[in-house]
Short mmCIF file of C-alpha atoms and ligand atoms in Angstrom, two decimals:
data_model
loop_
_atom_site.label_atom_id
_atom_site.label_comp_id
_atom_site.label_asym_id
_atom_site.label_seq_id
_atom_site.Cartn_x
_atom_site.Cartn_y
_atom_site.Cartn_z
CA UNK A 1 -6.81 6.61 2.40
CA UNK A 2 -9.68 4.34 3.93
CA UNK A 3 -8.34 1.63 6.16
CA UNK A 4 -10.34 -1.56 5.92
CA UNK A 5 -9.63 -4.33 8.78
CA UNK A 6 -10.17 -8.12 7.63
CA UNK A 7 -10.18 -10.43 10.64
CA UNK A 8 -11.50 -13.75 11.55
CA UNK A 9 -10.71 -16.37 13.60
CA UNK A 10 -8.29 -19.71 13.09
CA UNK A 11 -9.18 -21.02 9.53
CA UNK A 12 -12.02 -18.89 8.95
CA UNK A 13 -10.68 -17.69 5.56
CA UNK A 14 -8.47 -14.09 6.17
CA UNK A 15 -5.77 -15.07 4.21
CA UNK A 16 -7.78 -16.80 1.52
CA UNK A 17 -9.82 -13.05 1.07
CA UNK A 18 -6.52 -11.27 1.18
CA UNK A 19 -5.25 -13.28 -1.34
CA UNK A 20 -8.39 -12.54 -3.61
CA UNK A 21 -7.58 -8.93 -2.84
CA UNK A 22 -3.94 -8.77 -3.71
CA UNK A 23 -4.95 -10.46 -7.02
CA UNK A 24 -7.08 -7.49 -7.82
CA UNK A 25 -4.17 -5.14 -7.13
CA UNK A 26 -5.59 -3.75 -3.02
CA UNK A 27 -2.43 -3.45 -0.36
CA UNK A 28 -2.57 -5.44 2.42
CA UNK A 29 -0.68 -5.53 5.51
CA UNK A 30 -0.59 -9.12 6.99
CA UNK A 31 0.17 -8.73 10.58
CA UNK A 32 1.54 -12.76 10.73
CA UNK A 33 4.07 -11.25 8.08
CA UNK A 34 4.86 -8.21 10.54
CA UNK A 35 4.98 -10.08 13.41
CA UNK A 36 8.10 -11.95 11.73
CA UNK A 37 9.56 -8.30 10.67
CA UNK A 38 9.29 -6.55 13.94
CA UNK A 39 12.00 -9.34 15.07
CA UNK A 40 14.65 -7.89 12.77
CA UNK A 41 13.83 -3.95 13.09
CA UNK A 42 13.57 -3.94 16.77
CA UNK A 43 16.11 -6.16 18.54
CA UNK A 44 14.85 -4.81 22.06
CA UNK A 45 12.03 -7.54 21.19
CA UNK A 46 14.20 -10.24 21.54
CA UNK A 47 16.07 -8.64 24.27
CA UNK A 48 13.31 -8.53 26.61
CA UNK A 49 12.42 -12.63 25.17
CA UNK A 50 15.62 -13.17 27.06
CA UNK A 51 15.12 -11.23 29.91
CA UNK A 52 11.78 -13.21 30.64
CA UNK A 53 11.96 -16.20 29.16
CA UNK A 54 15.75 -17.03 29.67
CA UNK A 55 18.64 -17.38 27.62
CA UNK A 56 18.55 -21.31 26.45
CA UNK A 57 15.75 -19.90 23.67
CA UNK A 58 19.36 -18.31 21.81
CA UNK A 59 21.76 -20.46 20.11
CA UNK A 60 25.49 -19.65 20.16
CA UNK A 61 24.91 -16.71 17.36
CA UNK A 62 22.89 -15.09 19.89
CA UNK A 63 19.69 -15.89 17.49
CA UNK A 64 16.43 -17.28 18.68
CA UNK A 65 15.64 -21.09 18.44
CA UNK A 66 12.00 -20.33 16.97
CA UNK A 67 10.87 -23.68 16.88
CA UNK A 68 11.72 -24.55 20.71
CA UNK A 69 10.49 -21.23 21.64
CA UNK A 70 6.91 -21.58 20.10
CA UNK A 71 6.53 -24.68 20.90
CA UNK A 72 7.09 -23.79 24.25
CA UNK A 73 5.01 -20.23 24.37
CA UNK A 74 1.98 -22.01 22.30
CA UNK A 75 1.77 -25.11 24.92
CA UNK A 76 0.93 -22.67 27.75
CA UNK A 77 -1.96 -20.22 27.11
CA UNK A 78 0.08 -17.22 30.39
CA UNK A 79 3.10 -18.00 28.37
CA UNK A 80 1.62 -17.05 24.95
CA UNK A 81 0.43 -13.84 26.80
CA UNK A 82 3.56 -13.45 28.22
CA UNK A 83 5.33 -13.12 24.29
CA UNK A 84 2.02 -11.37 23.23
CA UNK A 85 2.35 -8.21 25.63
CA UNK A 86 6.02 -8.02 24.68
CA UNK A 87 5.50 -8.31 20.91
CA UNK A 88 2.25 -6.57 20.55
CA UNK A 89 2.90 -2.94 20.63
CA UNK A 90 5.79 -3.34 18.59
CA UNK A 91 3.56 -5.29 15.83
CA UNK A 92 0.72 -2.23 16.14
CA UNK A 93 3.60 0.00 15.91
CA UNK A 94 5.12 -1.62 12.85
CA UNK A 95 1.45 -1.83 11.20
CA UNK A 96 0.70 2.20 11.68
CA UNK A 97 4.09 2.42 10.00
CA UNK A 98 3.39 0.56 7.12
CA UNK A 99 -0.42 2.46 6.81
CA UNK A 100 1.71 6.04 6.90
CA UNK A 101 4.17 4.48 4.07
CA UNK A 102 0.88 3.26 1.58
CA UNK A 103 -0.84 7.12 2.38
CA UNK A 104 2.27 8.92 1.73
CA UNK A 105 2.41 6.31 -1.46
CA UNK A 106 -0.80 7.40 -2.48
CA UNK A 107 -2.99 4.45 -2.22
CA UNK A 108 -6.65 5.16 -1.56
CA UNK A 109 -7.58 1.78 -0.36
CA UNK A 110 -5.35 -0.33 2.40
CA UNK A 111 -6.40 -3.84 4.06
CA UNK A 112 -5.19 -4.94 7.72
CA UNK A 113 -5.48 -8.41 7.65
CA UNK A 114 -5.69 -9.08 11.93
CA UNK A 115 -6.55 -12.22 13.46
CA UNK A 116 -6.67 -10.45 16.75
CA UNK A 117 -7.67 -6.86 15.30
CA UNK A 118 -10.02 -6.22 17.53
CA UNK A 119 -9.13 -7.99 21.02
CA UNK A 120 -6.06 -4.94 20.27
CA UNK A 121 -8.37 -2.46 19.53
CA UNK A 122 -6.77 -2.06 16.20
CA UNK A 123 -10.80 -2.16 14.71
CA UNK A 124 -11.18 1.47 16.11
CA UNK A 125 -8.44 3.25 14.06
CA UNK A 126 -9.99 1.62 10.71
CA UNK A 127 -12.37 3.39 8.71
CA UNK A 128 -14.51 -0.45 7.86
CA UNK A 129 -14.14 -3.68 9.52
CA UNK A 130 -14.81 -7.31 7.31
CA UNK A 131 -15.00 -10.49 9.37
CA UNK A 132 -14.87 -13.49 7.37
CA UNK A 133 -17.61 -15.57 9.28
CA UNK A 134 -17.51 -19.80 8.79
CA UNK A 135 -19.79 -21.86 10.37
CA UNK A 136 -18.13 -24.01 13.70
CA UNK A 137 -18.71 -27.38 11.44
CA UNK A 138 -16.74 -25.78 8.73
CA UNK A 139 -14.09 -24.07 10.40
CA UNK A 140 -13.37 -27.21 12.25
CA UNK A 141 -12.62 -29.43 9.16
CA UNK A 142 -10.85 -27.12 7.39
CA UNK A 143 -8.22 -26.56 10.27
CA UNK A 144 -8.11 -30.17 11.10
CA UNK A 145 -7.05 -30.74 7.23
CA UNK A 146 -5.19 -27.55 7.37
CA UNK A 147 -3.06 -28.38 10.59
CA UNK A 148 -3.67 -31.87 10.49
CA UNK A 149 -4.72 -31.70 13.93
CA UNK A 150 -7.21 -33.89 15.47
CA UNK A 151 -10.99 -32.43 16.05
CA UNK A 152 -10.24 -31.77 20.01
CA UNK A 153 -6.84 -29.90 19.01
CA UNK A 154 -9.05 -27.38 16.75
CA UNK A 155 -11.90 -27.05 19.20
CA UNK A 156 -9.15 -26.04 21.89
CA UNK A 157 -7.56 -23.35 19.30
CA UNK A 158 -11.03 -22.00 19.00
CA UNK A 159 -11.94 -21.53 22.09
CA UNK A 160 -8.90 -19.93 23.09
CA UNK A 161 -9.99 -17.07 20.61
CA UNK A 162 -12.74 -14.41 20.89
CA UNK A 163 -15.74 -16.21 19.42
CA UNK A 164 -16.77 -14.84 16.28
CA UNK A 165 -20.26 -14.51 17.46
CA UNK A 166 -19.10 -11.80 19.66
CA UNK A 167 -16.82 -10.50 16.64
CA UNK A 168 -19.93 -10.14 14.37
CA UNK A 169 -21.30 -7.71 16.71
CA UNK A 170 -18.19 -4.85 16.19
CA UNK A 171 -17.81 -5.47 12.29
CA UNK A 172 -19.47 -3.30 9.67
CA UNK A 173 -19.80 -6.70 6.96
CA UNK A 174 -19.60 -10.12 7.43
CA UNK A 175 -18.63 -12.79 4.78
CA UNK A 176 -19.75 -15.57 4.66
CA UNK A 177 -17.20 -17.98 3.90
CA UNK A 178 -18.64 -21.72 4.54
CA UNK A 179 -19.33 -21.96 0.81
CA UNK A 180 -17.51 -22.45 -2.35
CA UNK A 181 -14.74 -20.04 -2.64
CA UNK A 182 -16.95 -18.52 -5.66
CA UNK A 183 -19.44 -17.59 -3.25
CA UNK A 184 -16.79 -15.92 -0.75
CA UNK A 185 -15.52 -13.91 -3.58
CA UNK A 186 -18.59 -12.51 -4.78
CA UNK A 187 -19.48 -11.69 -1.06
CA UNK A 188 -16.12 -9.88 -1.00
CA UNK A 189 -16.87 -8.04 -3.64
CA UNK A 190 -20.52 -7.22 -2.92
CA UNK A 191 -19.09 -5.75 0.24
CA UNK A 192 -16.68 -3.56 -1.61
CA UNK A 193 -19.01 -2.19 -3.52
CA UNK A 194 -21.48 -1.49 -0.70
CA UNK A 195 -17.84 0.03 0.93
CA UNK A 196 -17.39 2.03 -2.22
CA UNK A 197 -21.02 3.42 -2.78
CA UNK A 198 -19.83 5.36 0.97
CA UNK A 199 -16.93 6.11 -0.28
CA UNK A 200 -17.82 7.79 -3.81
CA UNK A 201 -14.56 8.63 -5.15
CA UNK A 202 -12.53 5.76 -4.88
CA UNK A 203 -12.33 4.29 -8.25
CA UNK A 204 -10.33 1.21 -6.95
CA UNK A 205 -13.58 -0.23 -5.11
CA UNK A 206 -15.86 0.29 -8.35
CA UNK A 207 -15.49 -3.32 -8.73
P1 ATP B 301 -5.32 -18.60 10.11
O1 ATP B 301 -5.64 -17.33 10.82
O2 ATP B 301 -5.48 -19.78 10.98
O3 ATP B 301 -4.02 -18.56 9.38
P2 ATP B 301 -7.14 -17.93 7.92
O4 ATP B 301 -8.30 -17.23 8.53
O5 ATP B 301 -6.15 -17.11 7.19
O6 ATP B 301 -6.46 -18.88 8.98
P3 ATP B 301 -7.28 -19.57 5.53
O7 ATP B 301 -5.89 -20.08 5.67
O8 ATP B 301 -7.57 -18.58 4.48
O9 ATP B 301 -7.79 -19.04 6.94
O10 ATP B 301 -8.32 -20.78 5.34
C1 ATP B 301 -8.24 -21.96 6.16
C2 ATP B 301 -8.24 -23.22 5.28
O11 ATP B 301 -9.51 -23.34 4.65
C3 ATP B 301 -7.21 -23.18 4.16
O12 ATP B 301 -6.71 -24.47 3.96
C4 ATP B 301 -8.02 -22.73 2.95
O13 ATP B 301 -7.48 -23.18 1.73
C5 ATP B 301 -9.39 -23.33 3.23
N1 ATP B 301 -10.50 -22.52 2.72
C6 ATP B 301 -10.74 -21.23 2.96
N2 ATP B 301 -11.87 -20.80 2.39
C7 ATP B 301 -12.39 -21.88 1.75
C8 ATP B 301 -13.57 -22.10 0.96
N3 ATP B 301 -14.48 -21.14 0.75
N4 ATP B 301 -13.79 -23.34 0.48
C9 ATP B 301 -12.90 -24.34 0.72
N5 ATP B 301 -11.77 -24.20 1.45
C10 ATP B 301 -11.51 -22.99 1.97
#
């Protein structure tokens, strides 16, 4: 089975090309959606959320107050971190899982779609890496009328992230995504095919 990383940064169109790709039939593993999963497989997660972040997160059920606790982690960058290193190996875990369950499944073709793919070092155990590439203009507006944040809100989300400049450099294709979603689906699938003319036998990326 060839594993195929999709990552990005904020906005930059990952779930917008995963969509296209579920349409055409591909499996994807979304790690937003797994990092909302691992919560109910492994309770040791939240158990060590308590441990280090205290118990007025929980509510009388013993269940975490999500929306206090992120907007408490995501206000303070070492507190973010702090969830991150507790979450994060669980989440890569939970994503190697999922791969094993597709291959024994049969699938020839799976997609990791990883905002952070490759500050984990996730990029390494997949066979091709996409980043979906928008220009700063671009990926500005479209988060600001995403979010509805104001311009200085997105610039700060950026540049918390790993600049896709630097990105570009460990990726095998980039797509362009600052054009019409047209474009960034015929980019996808030019880079599918160029995927597919390495890997001759997989019928699913004759596209
Ligand atoms: P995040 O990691 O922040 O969740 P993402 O990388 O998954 O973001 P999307 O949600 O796919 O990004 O795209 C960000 C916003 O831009 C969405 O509102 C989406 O509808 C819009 N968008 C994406 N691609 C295009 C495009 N080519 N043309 C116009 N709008 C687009």
């Amino acid at each position: 089975m060839i594993k195929i990383g999709i990552t990005g940064g904020i906005g930059s169109g990952k779930s917008t090309i995963s969509d296209m790709l579920r349409k055409k039939g591909f499996s994807i593993i979304d790690a937003d959606i797994v990092a909302r999963e691992v919560l109910k497989i492994y309770p040791e997660i939240l158990q060590k959320v308590k441990e280090q972040f205290g118990k007025e997160f929980f509510n009388e059920k013993g269940e975490l107050k999500r929306k206090e606790f992120g907007n408490y982690i995501f206000a303070v960058e070492e507190r973010r971190k702090k969830y991150e290193n507790i979450i994060m190996p669980f989440i890569i875990e939970y994503i190697f899982i999922n791969l094993d369950k597709f291959k024994e499944e049969g699938k020839q073709v799976c997609f990791v779609d990883a905002a952070t793919l490759i500050e984990n070092n996730l990029h390494k155990h997949m066979d091709v890496n996409i980043l979906v590439w928008v220009d700063s203009k671009t990926q500005i507006e479209r988060v600001k009328n995403r979010d509805h944040l104001t311009e200085e809100q997105v610039i700060d989300r950026i540049s918390s992230q790993m600049p896709l400049e630097d990105k570009k450099k460990v990726c095998d294709f980039i797509i362009d995504n600052s054009k019409t979603l047209e474009y960034t689906e015929k980019e996808l699938y030019r880079a599918l095919r160029e995927i597919g003319k390495k890997y001759r036998g997989v019928e699913c990326l004759k596209l």
